[in-house]
PDB file of C-alpha atoms in Angstrom:
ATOM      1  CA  UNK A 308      11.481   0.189 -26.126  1.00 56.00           C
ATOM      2  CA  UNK A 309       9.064  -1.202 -23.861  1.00 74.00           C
ATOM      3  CA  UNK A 310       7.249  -4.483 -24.732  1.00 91.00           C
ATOM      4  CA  UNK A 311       3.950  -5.837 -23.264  1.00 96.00           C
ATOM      5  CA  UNK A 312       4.022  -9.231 -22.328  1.00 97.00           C
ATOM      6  CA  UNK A 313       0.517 -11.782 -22.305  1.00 97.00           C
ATOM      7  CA  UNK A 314      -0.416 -14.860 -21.723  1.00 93.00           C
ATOM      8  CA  UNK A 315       0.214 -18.238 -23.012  1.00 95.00           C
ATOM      9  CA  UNK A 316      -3.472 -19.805 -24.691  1.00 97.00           C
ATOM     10  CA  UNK A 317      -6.118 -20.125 -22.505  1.00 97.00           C
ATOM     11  CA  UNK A 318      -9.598 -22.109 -22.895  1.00 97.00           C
ATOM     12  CA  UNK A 319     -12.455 -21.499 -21.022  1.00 97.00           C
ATOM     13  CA  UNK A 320     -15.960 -23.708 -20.946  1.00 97.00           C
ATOM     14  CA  UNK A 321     -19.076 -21.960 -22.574  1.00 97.00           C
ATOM     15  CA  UNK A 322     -21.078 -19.588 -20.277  1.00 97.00           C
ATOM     16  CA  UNK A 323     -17.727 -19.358 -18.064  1.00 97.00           C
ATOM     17  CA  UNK A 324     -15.629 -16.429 -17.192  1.00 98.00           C
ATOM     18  CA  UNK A 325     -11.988 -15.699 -18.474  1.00 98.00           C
ATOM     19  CA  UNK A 326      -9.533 -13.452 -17.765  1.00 98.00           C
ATOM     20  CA  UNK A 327      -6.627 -12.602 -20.104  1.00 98.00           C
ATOM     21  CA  UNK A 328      -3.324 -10.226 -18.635  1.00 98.00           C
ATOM     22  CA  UNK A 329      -0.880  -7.930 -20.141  1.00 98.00           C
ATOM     23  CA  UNK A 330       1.878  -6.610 -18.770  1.00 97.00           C
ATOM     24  CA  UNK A 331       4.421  -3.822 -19.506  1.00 95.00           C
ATOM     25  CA  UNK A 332       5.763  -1.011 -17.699  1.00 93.00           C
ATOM     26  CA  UNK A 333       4.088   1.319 -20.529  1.00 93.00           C
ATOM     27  CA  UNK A 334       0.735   0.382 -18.829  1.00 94.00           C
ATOM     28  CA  UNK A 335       1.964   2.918 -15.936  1.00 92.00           C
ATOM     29  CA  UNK A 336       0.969   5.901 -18.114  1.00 90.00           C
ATOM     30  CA  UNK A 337      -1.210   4.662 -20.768  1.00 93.00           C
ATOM     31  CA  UNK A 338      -4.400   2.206 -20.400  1.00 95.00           C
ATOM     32  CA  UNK A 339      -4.527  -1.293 -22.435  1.00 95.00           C
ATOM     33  CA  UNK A 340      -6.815  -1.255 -25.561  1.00 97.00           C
ATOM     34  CA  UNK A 341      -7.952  -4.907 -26.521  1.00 98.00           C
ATOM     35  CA  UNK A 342      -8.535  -5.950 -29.565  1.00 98.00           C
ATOM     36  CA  UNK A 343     -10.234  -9.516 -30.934  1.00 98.00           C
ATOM     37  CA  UNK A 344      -8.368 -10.977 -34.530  1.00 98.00           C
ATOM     38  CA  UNK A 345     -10.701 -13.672 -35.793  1.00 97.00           C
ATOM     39  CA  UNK A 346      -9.037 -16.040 -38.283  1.00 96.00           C
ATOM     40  CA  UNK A 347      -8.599 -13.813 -41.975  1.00 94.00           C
ATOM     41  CA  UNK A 348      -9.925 -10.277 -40.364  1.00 97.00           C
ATOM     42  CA  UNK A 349      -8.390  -7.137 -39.276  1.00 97.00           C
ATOM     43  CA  UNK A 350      -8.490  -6.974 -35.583  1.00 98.00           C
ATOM     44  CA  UNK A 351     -11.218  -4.929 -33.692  1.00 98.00           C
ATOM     45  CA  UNK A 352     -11.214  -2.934 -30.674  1.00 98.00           C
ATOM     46  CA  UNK A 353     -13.171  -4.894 -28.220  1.00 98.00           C
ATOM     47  CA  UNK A 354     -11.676  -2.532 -25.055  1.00 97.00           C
ATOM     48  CA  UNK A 355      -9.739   1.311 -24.582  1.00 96.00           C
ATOM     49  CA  UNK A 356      -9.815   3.566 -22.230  1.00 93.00           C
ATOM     50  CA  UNK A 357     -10.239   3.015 -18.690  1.00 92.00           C
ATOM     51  CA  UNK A 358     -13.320   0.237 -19.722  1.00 95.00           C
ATOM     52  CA  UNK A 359     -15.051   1.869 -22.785  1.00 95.00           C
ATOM     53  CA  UNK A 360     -16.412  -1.073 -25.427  1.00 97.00           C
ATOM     54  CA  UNK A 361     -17.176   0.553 -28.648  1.00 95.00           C
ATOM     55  CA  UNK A 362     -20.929   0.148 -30.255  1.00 95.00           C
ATOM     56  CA  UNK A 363     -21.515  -2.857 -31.012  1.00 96.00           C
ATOM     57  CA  UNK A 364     -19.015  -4.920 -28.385  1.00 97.00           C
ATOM     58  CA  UNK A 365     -21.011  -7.168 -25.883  1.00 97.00           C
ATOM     59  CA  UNK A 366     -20.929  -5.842 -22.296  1.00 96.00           C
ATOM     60  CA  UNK A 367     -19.442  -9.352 -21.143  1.00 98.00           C
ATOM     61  CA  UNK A 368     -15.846  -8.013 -22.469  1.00 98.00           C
ATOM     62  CA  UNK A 369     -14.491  -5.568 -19.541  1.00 98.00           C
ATOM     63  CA  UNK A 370     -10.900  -4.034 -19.134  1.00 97.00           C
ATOM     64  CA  UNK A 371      -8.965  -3.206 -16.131  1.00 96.00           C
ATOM     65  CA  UNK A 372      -5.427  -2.349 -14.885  1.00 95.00           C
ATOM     66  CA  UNK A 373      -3.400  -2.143 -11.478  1.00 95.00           C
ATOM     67  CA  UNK A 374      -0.012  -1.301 -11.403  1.00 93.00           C
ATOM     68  CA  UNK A 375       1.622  -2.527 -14.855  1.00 95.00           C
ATOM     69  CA  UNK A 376      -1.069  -5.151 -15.481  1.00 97.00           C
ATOM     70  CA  UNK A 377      -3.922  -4.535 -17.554  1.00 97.00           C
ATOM     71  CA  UNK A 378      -6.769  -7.435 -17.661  1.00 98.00           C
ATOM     72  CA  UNK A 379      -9.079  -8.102 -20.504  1.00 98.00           C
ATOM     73  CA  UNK A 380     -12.724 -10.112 -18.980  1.00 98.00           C
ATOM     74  CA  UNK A 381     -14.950 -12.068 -20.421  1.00 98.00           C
ATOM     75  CA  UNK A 382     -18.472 -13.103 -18.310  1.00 98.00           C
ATOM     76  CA  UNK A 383     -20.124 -15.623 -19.706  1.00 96.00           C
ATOM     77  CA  UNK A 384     -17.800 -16.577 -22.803  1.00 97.00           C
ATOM     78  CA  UNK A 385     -19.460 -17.481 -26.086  1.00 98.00           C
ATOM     79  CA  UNK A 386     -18.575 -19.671 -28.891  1.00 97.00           C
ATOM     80  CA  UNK A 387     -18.200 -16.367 -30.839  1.00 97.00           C
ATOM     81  CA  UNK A 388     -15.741 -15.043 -28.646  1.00 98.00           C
ATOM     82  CA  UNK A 389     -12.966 -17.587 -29.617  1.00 98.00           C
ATOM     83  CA  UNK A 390     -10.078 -15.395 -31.216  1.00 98.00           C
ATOM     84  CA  UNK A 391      -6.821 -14.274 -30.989  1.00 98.00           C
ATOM     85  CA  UNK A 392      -6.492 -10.920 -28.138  1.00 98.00           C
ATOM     86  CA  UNK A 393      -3.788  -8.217 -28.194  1.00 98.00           C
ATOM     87  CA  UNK A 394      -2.873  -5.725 -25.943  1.00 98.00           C
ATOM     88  CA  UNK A 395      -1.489  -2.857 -27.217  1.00 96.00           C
ATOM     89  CA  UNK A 396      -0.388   0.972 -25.799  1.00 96.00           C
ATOM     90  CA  UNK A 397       1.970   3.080 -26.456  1.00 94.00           C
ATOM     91  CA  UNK A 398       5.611   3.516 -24.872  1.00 89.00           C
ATOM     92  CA  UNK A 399       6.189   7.297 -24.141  1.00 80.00           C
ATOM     93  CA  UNK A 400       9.640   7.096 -22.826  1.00 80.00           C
ATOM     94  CA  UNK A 401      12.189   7.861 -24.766  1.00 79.00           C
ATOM     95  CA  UNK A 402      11.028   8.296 -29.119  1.00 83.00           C
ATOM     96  CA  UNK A 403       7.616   7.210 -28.556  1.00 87.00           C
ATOM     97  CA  UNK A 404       6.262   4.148 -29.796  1.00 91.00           C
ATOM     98  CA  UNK A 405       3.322   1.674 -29.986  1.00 95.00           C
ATOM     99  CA  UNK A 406       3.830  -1.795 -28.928  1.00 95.00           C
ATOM    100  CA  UNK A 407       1.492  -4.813 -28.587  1.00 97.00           C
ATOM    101  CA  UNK A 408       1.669  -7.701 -27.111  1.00 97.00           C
ATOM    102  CA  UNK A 409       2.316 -11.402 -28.508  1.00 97.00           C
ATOM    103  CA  UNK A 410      -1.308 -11.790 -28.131  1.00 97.00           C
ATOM    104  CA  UNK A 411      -3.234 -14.752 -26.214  1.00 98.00           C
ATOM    105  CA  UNK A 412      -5.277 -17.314 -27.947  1.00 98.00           C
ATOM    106  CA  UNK A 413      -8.786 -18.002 -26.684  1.00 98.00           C
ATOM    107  CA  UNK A 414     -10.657 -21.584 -27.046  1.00 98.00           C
ATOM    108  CA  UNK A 415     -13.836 -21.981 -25.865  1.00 97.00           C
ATOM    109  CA  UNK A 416     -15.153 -25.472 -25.211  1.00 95.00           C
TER     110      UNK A 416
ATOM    111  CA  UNK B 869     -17.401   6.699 -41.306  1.00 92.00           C
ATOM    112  CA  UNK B 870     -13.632   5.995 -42.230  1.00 95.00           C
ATOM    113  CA  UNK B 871     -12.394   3.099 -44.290  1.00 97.00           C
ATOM    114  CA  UNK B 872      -8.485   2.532 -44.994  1.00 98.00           C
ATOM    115  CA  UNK B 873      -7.832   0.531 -48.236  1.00 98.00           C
ATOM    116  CA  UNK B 874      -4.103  -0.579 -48.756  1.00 98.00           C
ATOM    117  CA  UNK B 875      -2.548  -1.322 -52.138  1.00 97.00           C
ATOM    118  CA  UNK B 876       0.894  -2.390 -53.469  1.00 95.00           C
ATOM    119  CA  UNK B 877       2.470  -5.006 -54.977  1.00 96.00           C
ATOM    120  CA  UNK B 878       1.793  -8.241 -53.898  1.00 94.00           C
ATOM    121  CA  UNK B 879       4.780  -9.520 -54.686  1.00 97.00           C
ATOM    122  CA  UNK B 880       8.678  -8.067 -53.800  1.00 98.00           C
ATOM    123  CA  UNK B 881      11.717  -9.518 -54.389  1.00 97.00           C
ATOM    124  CA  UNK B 882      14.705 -10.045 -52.096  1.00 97.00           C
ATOM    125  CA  UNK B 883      16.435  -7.111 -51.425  1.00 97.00           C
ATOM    126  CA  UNK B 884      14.442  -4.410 -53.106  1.00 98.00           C
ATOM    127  CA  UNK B 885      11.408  -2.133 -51.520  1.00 98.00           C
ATOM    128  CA  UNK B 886       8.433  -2.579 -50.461  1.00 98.00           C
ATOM    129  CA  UNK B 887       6.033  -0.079 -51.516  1.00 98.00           C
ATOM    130  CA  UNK B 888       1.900   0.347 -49.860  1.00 98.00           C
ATOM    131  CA  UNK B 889      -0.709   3.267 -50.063  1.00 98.00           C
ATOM    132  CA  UNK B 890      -2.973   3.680 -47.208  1.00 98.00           C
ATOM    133  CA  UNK B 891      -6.298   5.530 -49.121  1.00 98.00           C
ATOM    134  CA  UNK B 892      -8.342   7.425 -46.230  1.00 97.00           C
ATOM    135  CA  UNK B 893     -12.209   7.812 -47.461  1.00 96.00           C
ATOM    136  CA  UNK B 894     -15.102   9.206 -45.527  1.00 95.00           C
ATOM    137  CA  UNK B 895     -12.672  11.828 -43.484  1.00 93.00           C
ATOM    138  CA  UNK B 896      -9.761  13.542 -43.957  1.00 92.00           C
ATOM    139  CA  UNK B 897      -6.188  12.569 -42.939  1.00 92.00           C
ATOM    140  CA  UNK B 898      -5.311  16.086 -41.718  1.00 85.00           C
ATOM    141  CA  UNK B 899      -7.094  15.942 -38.687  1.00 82.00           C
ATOM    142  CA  UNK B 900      -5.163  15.330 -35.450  1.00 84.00           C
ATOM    143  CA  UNK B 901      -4.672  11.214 -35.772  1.00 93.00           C
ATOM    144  CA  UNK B 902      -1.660   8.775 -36.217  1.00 95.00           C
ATOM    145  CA  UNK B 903      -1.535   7.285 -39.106  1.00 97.00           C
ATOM    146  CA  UNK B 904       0.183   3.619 -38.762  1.00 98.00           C
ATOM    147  CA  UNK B 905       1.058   0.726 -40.320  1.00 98.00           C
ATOM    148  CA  UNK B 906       1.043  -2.950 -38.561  1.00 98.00           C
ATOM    149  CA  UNK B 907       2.143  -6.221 -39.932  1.00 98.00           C
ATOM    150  CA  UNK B 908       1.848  -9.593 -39.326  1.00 98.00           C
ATOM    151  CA  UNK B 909       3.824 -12.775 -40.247  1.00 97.00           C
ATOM    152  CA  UNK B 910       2.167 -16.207 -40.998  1.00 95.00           C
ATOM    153  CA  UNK B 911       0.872 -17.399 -38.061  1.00 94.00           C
ATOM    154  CA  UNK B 912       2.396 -14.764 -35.416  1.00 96.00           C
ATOM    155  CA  UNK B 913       1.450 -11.864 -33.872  1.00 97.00           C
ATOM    156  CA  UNK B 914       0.777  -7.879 -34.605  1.00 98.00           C
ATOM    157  CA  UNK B 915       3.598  -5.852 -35.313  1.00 97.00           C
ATOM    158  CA  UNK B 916       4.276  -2.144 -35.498  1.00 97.00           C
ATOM    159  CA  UNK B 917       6.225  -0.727 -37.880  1.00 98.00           C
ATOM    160  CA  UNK B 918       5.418   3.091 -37.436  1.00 97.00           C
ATOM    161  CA  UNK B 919       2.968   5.984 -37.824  1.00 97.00           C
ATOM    162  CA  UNK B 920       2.662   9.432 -38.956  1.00 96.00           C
ATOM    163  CA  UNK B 921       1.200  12.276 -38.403  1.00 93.00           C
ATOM    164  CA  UNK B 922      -0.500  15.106 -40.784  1.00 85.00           C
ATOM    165  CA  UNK B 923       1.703  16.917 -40.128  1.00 88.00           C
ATOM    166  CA  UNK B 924       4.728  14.829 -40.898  1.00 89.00           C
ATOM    167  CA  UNK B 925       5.803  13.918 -37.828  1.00 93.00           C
ATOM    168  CA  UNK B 926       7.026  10.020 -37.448  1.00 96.00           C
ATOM    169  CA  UNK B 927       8.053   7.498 -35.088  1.00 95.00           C
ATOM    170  CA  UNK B 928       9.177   3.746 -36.003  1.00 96.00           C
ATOM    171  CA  UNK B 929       9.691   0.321 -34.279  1.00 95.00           C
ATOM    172  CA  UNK B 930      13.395   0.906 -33.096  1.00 94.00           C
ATOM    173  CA  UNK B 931      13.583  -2.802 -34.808  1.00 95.00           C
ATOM    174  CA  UNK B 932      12.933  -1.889 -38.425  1.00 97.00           C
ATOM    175  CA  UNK B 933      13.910   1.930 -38.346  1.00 96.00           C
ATOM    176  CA  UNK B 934      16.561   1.946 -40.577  1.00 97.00           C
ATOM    177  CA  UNK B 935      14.254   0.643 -43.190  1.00 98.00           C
ATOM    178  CA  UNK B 936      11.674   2.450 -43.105  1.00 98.00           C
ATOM    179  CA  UNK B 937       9.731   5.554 -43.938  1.00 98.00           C
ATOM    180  CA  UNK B 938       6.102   6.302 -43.959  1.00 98.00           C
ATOM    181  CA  UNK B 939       5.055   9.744 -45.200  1.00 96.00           C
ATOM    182  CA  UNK B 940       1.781  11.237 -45.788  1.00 95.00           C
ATOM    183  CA  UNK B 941      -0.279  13.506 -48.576  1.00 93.00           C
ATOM    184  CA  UNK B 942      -2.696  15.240 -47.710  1.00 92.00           C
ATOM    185  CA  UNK B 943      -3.475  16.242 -50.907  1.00 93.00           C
ATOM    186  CA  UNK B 944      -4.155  12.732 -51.928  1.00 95.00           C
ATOM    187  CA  UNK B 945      -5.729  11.553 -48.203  1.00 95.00           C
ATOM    188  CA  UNK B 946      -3.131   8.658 -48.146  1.00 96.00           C
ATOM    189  CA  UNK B 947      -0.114   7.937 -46.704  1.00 97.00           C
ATOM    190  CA  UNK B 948       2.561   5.223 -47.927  1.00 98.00           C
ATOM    191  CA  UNK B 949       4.997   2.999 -46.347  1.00 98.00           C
ATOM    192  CA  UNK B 950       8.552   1.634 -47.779  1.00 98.00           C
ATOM    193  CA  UNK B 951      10.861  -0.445 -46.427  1.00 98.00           C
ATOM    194  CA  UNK B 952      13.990  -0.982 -47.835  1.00 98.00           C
ATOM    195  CA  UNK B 953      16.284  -4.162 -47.792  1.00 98.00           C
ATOM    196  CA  UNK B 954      13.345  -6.478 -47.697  1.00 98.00           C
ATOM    197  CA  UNK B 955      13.717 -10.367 -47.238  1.00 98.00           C
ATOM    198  CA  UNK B 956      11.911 -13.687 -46.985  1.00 97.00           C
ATOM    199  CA  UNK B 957      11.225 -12.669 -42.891  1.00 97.00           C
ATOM    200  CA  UNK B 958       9.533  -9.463 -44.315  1.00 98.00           C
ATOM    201  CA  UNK B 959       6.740 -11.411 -45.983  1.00 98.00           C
ATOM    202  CA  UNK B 960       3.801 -10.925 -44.063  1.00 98.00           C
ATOM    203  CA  UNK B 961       0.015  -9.264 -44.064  1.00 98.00           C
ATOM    204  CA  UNK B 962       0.170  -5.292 -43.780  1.00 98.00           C
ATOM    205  CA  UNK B 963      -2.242  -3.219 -42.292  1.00 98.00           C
ATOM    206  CA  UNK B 964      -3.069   0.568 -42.413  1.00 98.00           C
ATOM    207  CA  UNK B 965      -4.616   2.225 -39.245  1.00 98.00           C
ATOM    208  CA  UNK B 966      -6.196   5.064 -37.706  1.00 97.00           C
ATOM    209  CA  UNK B 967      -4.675   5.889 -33.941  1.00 95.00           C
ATOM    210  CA  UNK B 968      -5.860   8.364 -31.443  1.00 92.00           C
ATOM    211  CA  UNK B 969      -4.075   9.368 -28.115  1.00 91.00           C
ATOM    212  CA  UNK B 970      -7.043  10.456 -25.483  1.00 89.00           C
ATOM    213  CA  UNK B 971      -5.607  11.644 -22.413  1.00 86.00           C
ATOM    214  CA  UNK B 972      -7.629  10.487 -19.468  1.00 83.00           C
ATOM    215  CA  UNK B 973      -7.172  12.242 -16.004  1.00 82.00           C
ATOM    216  CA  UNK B 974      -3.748  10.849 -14.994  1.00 82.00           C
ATOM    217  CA  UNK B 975      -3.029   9.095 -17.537  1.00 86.00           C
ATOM    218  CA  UNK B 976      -3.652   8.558 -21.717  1.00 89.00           C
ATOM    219  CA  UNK B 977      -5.252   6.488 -24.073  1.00 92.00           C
ATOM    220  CA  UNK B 978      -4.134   4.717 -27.451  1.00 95.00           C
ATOM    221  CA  UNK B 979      -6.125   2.934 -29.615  1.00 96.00           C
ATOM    222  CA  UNK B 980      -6.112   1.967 -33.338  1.00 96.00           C
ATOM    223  CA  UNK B 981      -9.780   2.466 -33.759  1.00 95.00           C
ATOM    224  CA  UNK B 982     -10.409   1.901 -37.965  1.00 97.00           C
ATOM    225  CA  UNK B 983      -8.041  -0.680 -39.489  1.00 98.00           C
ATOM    226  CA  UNK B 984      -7.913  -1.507 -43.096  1.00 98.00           C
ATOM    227  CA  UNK B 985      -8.662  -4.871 -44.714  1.00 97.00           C
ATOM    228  CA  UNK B 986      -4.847  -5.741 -45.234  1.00 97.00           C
ATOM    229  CA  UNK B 987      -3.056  -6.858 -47.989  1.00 98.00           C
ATOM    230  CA  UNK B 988      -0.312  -9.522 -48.089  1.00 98.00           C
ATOM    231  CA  UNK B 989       2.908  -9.207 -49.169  1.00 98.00           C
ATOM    232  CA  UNK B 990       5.185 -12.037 -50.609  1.00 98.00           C
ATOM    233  CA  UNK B 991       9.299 -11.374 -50.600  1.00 98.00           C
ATOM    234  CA  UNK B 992      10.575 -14.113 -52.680  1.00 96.00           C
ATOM    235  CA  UNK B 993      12.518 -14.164 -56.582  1.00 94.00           C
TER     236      UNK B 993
END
């Protein structure tokens, strides 16, 4: 099956801009949806779709893909926004499946 | 608005089966969604395990399919999860979730839009 790989932590300075990557050969057919885990929740959907936040998601967190890369943005990080961020989609070749990726820490400082 | 709520033992020993309920409230589970369960291990990331639809249809992580089945009841508005075999690497927090597939122009959507709370499961004697 097809696996979506992200990247390592990142840390970003308060009020700065971050971007976080996926990529996966899945992301050819279907878009990235992001989603935020803060420490003890259930993750959230902070991204899906070509760049559709859900109500209640800050309009600093923006989504885009090219090719097999799909990028999760953050203008203007706050301290709120430090979390854990998967990718996820769905693999359609062969018996379908969903896969995520290992997920990318953020710190912000 | 739809909530998931899981339940199950807490607790499973070594080699036996792991047994959850996913209860849908505020909607019913026969409309056209996947149904999934995710876990995660102390510490690591999101795993799939598998989904399924009202209609009975399933797919599984290729890594745990010989373990697993998930089923639904509609007469109920749950679905359940069991995995067979289970060990100490099974332990681990389990959520239920709601998925849609939107198809978008050229190309489709996914997203696991309602999540449950989780519950955490212990494999040990």
């Amino acid at each position: 099956s097809s696996e979506l790989t992200q990247d390592p932590p990142v840390s970003v300075a308060l009020g700065q801009t971050v971007r976080i990557t996926c990529q996966g050969d899945s992301l050819r057919n279907y878009y990235a949806t992001w989603y935020q885990q803060k420490p003890g929740q259930a993750p959230v959907v902070v991204i899906s779709g070509k760049n559709d936040r859900p109500s209640g998601i800050p309009d600093r967190f923006s989504g885009s893909t090219s090719g097999d890369t799909a990028s999760l943005t953050i203008s203007g990080a706050q301290a709120e926004d430090e979390a854990d961020y998967y990718c996820n989609s769905r693999d359609s070749t062969g018996n379908p499946s969903v896969v995520f990726g290992g997920g990318t820490k953020l710190t912000v400082l | 608005q739809v909530q998931l709520q899981e339940s199950g033992p807490g607790l499973v020993k070594p080699s036996g089966t792991l047994s959850l309920t996913c209860a849908v409230s505020g909607g019913s589970i026969g409309n056209s969604h996947w149904w999934s369960w995710v876990r995660q291990s102390p510490g690591k990331g999101l795993e799939w395990i598998g989904e399924v639809h009202h209609s009975g249809r399933t797919n599984y992580n290729p890594s745990l399919k010989s373990r697993v089945t998930i089923s639904v009841d509609e007469s109920k508005n749950q679905f359940s999860l069991k995995l067979k075999s289970v060990t100490a690497a099974d332990t681990a927090w389990y959520y239920c979730t709601r998925g849609d597939i939107v198809p978008i122009v050229f190309f489709n959507s996914y997203a696991m839009d309602v999540w449950g709370r989780g519950t955490t499961v212990i494999v040990s004697s």
